[in-house]
Amino acid sequence: DTAVSQTPKYLVTQMGNDKSIKCEQNLGHDTMYWYKQDSKKFLKIMFSYNNKELIINETVPNRFSPKSPDKAHLNLHINSLELGDSAVYFCASSPPGTGSYNEQFFGPGTRLTVL
Amino acid sequence: AQSVAQPEDQVNVAEGNPLTVKCTYSVSGNPYLFWYVQYPNRGLQFLLKYITGDNLVKGSYGFEAEFNKSQTSFHLKKPSALVSDSALYFCAVTGAGSYQLTFGKGTKLSVIP
């Protein structure tokens, strides 16, 4: 059973389009995250939700909007896609309790290519 | 602000030799430190963490890391490298009560047969 799953795995789209990436975890975790990994493999936090409440909202364009319908799901919607949005997007989750000392479990990633 | 430095972009080691991947950190208060590994076209996998207690932490696949508070370091080690250890390794830090994990830029480990 996949612990943290993302769909789609690959996403190729044109500039200006709107797209969504879905994430689901079956680990019973309370906290979920979205990360962006650029072409140099640098990993940066974008958003985090704890019990459906937004707790981390880094400086990202407001074209990016996370949505957490329930604790097991965290989706990422991107409006008006730009070339610079091309990257691998990772979803992650961590167990209940104080966030600091809990390791995060990562999904397989979604490779977004904007043409 | 918290930060992580991984000074080496790439580390090459012969199979069977010991390996070290370096990491230094900066954070307010006590650090919580993590190592993750990323294989090609895969997500990150947790290796080990330091929260408190013994400075030598043991983790998955025979890896260990040593926390050194005075040097603000958390180097990853393994006594005998395997070709299958070849991957990208990330060090990460956070502070008490924070959900925000800050990653280093990664170190590519190549184990040569």
Short mmCIF file of C-alpha atoms in Angstrom, two decimals:
data_model
loop_
_atom_site.label_atom_id
_atom_site.label_comp_id
_atom_site.label_asym_id
_atom_site.label_seq_id
_atom_site.Cartn_x
_atom_site.Cartn_y
_atom_site.Cartn_z
CA ASP A 1 0.00 0.00 0.00
CA THR A 2 1.33 3.39 -0.98
CA ALA A 3 1.73 5.61 2.07
CA VAL A 4 1.80 9.01 0.34
CA SER A 5 0.55 9.07 -3.22
CA GLN A 6 0.43 11.85 -5.78
CA THR A 7 -1.40 12.17 -9.06
CA PRO A 8 -0.42 12.70 -11.73
CA LYS A 9 3.19 11.54 -11.78
CA TYR A 10 3.93 13.60 -14.88
CA LEU A 11 2.18 16.74 -16.04
CA VAL A 12 3.02 18.49 -19.30
CA THR A 13 1.05 21.62 -20.10
CA GLN A 14 1.13 24.92 -21.92
CA MET A 15 1.87 28.31 -20.40
CA GLY A 16 -1.24 30.02 -19.11
CA ASN A 17 -3.13 26.84 -18.29
CA ASP A 18 -4.52 25.94 -14.87
CA LYS A 19 -3.65 22.56 -13.35
CA SER A 20 -4.04 20.62 -10.12
CA ILE A 21 -1.91 18.04 -8.37
CA LYS A 22 -3.51 15.73 -5.85
CA CYS A 23 -1.97 14.16 -2.76
CA GLU A 24 -3.34 11.52 -0.44
CA GLN A 25 -1.82 9.82 2.60
CA ASN A 26 -3.10 6.70 4.31
CA LEU A 27 -0.84 6.94 7.35
CA GLY A 28 -3.29 8.69 9.65
CA HIS A 29 -1.02 11.74 9.80
CA ASP A 30 -2.25 15.18 10.82
CA THR A 31 0.18 17.35 8.93
CA MET A 32 0.79 17.57 5.21
CA TYR A 33 3.22 19.61 3.13
CA TRP A 34 3.98 20.73 -0.39
CA TYR A 35 7.58 21.16 -1.53
CA LYS A 36 9.07 22.35 -4.78
CA GLN A 37 12.31 20.81 -6.06
CA ASP A 38 13.95 22.81 -8.80
CA SER A 39 16.27 21.64 -11.57
CA LYS A 40 19.27 21.96 -9.24
CA LYS A 41 17.53 19.63 -6.76
CA PHE A 42 17.04 22.43 -4.24
CA LEU A 43 14.05 21.60 -2.05
CA LYS A 44 11.85 24.38 -0.68
CA ILE A 45 8.74 24.26 1.47
CA MET A 46 5.69 25.91 -0.04
CA PHE A 47 2.74 25.13 2.23
CA SER A 48 1.79 23.03 5.20
CA TYR A 49 -1.56 22.09 6.70
CA ASN A 50 -2.15 20.69 10.17
CA ASN A 51 -5.61 19.24 10.73
CA LYS A 52 -6.84 21.11 7.65
CA GLU A 53 -5.49 24.42 8.95
CA LEU A 54 -2.85 26.30 6.97
CA ILE A 55 0.25 26.63 9.18
CA ILE A 56 3.02 27.35 6.69
CA ASN A 57 2.53 29.67 3.75
CA GLU A 58 5.88 30.52 2.26
CA THR A 59 6.50 33.27 -0.21
CA VAL A 60 5.11 31.73 -3.35
CA PRO A 61 3.08 33.41 -6.11
CA ASN A 62 -0.60 33.59 -5.27
CA ARG A 63 -1.21 31.60 -8.44
CA PHE A 64 -0.48 28.63 -6.19
CA SER A 65 -3.34 27.65 -3.90
CA PRO A 66 -3.40 24.63 -1.61
CA LYS A 67 -6.62 22.98 -0.55
CA SER A 68 -7.11 20.41 2.18
CA PRO A 69 -10.58 18.86 2.06
CA ASP A 70 -9.69 16.53 4.94
CA LYS A 71 -6.65 15.41 6.91
CA ALA A 72 -5.75 12.74 4.38
CA HIS A 73 -5.71 14.98 1.32
CA LEU A 74 -3.80 18.06 0.28
CA ASN A 75 -4.17 19.32 -3.26
CA LEU A 76 -2.22 22.00 -5.08
CA HIS A 77 -3.87 24.15 -7.69
CA ILE A 78 -1.80 26.33 -9.97
CA ASN A 79 -3.31 29.09 -12.10
CA SER A 80 -1.81 30.71 -15.18
CA LEU A 81 1.18 28.40 -15.36
CA GLU A 82 4.55 29.94 -16.22
CA LEU A 83 7.77 28.43 -17.56
CA GLY A 84 9.42 28.93 -14.17
CA ASP A 85 6.86 26.67 -12.53
CA SER A 86 8.50 23.67 -14.17
CA ALA A 87 9.83 21.55 -11.31
CA VAL A 88 9.13 18.43 -9.31
CA TYR A 89 6.50 18.95 -6.64
CA PHE A 90 6.57 16.69 -3.59
CA CYS A 91 3.84 16.11 -1.10
CA ALA A 92 4.78 14.91 2.39
CA SER A 93 3.08 14.11 5.67
CA SER A 94 4.12 13.76 9.30
CA PRO A 95 2.55 12.09 12.34
CA PRO A 96 0.46 13.77 15.03
CA GLY A 97 2.19 15.62 17.82
CA THR A 98 4.75 18.39 17.89
CA GLY A 99 5.95 18.84 14.35
CA SER A 100 9.59 19.39 15.16
CA TYR A 101 10.74 15.89 15.96
CA ASN A 102 8.60 13.94 13.54
CA GLU A 103 10.13 12.76 10.31
CA GLN A 104 8.25 13.48 7.14
CA PHE A 105 7.09 10.85 4.66
CA PHE A 106 7.35 11.91 1.05
CA GLY A 107 5.32 11.04 -1.99
CA PRO A 108 6.94 10.02 -5.28
CA GLY A 109 6.69 13.50 -6.77
CA THR A 110 4.92 15.11 -9.71
CA ARG A 111 7.14 16.34 -12.50
CA LEU A 112 5.53 19.45 -13.97
CA THR A 113 6.75 20.68 -17.34
CA VAL A 114 5.40 23.95 -18.66
CA LEU A 115 5.95 24.53 -22.39
CA ALA B 1 16.25 32.07 10.45
CA GLN B 2 17.39 28.49 10.20
CA SER B 3 19.78 27.19 7.58
CA VAL B 4 21.75 24.13 6.54
CA ALA B 5 25.03 23.96 4.68
CA GLN B 6 26.22 20.91 2.82
CA PRO B 7 29.65 22.03 1.61
CA GLU B 8 30.19 19.25 -0.91
CA ASP B 9 28.12 18.98 -4.07
CA GLN B 10 29.52 15.53 -4.70
CA VAL B 11 31.34 12.88 -2.70
CA ASN B 12 33.05 9.95 -4.40
CA VAL B 13 34.07 6.89 -2.42
CA ALA B 14 35.24 3.41 -3.31
CA GLU B 15 33.00 0.49 -2.44
CA GLY B 16 33.91 -0.91 0.95
CA ASN B 17 35.51 2.32 2.16
CA PRO B 18 33.98 4.47 4.89
CA LEU B 19 31.96 7.46 3.78
CA THR B 20 31.17 10.82 5.30
CA VAL B 21 28.70 13.40 4.04
CA LYS B 22 29.06 16.73 5.81
CA CYS B 23 26.38 19.00 7.21
CA THR B 24 26.44 22.12 9.36
CA TYR B 25 23.40 23.98 10.59
CA SER B 26 22.16 27.19 12.13
CA VAL B 27 18.96 27.44 14.18
CA SER B 28 17.66 29.28 17.23
CA GLY B 29 17.49 27.07 20.28
CA ASN B 30 17.93 23.34 20.25
CA PRO B 31 18.21 21.79 16.79
CA TYR B 32 16.24 18.88 15.48
CA LEU B 33 18.29 17.36 12.67
CA PHE B 34 17.43 14.91 9.94
CA TRP B 35 19.03 13.07 7.04
CA TYR B 36 17.05 12.02 4.00
CA VAL B 37 18.09 10.13 0.88
CA GLN B 38 16.69 10.56 -2.63
CA TYR B 39 17.21 7.93 -5.30
CA PRO B 40 16.78 8.98 -8.95
CA ASN B 41 13.19 9.83 -9.85
CA ARG B 42 11.98 9.01 -6.36
CA GLY B 43 10.75 10.92 -3.33
CA LEU B 44 12.87 11.50 -0.25
CA GLN B 45 13.26 8.71 2.27
CA PHE B 46 13.98 9.32 5.94
CA LEU B 47 17.32 7.90 7.17
CA LEU B 48 17.77 9.11 10.73
CA LYS B 49 17.25 12.00 13.11
CA TYR B 50 18.71 13.65 16.16
CA ILE B 51 16.30 15.09 18.70
CA THR B 52 18.09 14.76 22.01
CA GLY B 53 20.29 12.35 23.94
CA ASP B 54 23.20 10.35 22.55
CA ASN B 55 25.20 12.33 20.03
CA LEU B 56 25.67 9.27 17.82
CA VAL B 57 22.47 8.38 16.05
CA LYS B 58 21.97 5.15 14.14
CA GLY B 59 19.57 4.89 11.25
CA SER B 60 18.50 2.85 8.26
CA TYR B 61 20.77 0.87 5.92
CA GLY B 62 23.75 1.01 8.30
CA PHE B 63 24.01 4.80 8.30
CA GLU B 64 24.79 6.82 11.40
CA ALA B 65 25.32 10.47 12.15
CA GLU B 66 27.19 12.34 14.83
CA PHE B 67 25.75 15.48 16.38
CA ASN B 68 28.39 17.99 17.46
CA LYS B 69 26.87 21.00 19.20
CA SER B 70 30.07 23.04 19.47
CA GLN B 71 30.75 22.69 15.76
CA THR B 72 27.05 22.86 14.82
CA SER B 73 27.54 19.80 12.67
CA PHE B 74 25.63 16.64 11.92
CA HIS B 75 27.76 14.56 9.56
CA LEU B 76 26.40 11.38 8.02
CA LYS B 77 28.64 8.32 8.09
CA LYS B 78 28.78 4.71 7.09
CA PRO B 79 31.65 2.32 7.86
CA SER B 80 31.56 0.49 4.54
CA ALA B 81 29.96 1.99 1.42
CA LEU B 82 27.87 0.00 -1.02
CA VAL B 83 27.29 0.80 -4.69
CA SER B 84 23.58 0.87 -3.85
CA ASP B 85 24.23 3.81 -1.47
CA SER B 86 24.78 6.03 -4.51
CA ALA B 87 22.09 8.70 -4.28
CA LEU B 88 21.41 12.31 -3.31
CA TYR B 89 21.58 13.00 0.43
CA PHE B 90 19.85 15.88 2.17
CA CYS B 91 20.46 17.22 5.63
CA ALA B 92 17.61 19.18 7.24
CA VAL B 93 17.04 21.19 10.41
CA THR B 94 14.15 22.58 12.36
CA GLY B 95 13.66 24.13 15.77
CA ALA B 96 11.47 23.21 18.70
CA GLY B 97 7.77 23.63 18.02
CA SER B 98 8.28 24.35 14.33
CA TYR B 99 6.82 22.41 11.45
CA GLN B 100 9.18 24.12 9.02
CA LEU B 101 11.99 21.86 7.88
CA THR B 102 14.86 23.60 6.10
CA PHE B 103 16.91 21.44 3.75
CA GLY B 104 20.48 21.72 2.56
CA LYS B 105 21.16 21.77 -1.15
CA GLY B 106 22.00 18.07 -1.20
CA THR B 107 25.17 16.06 -1.71
CA LYS B 108 25.44 13.52 -4.48
CA LEU B 109 27.16 10.38 -3.24
CA SER B 110 28.78 8.13 -5.82
CA VAL B 111 30.13 4.79 -4.67
CA ILE B 112 32.56 3.40 -7.18
CA PRO B 113 32.78 -0.39 -7.60
#
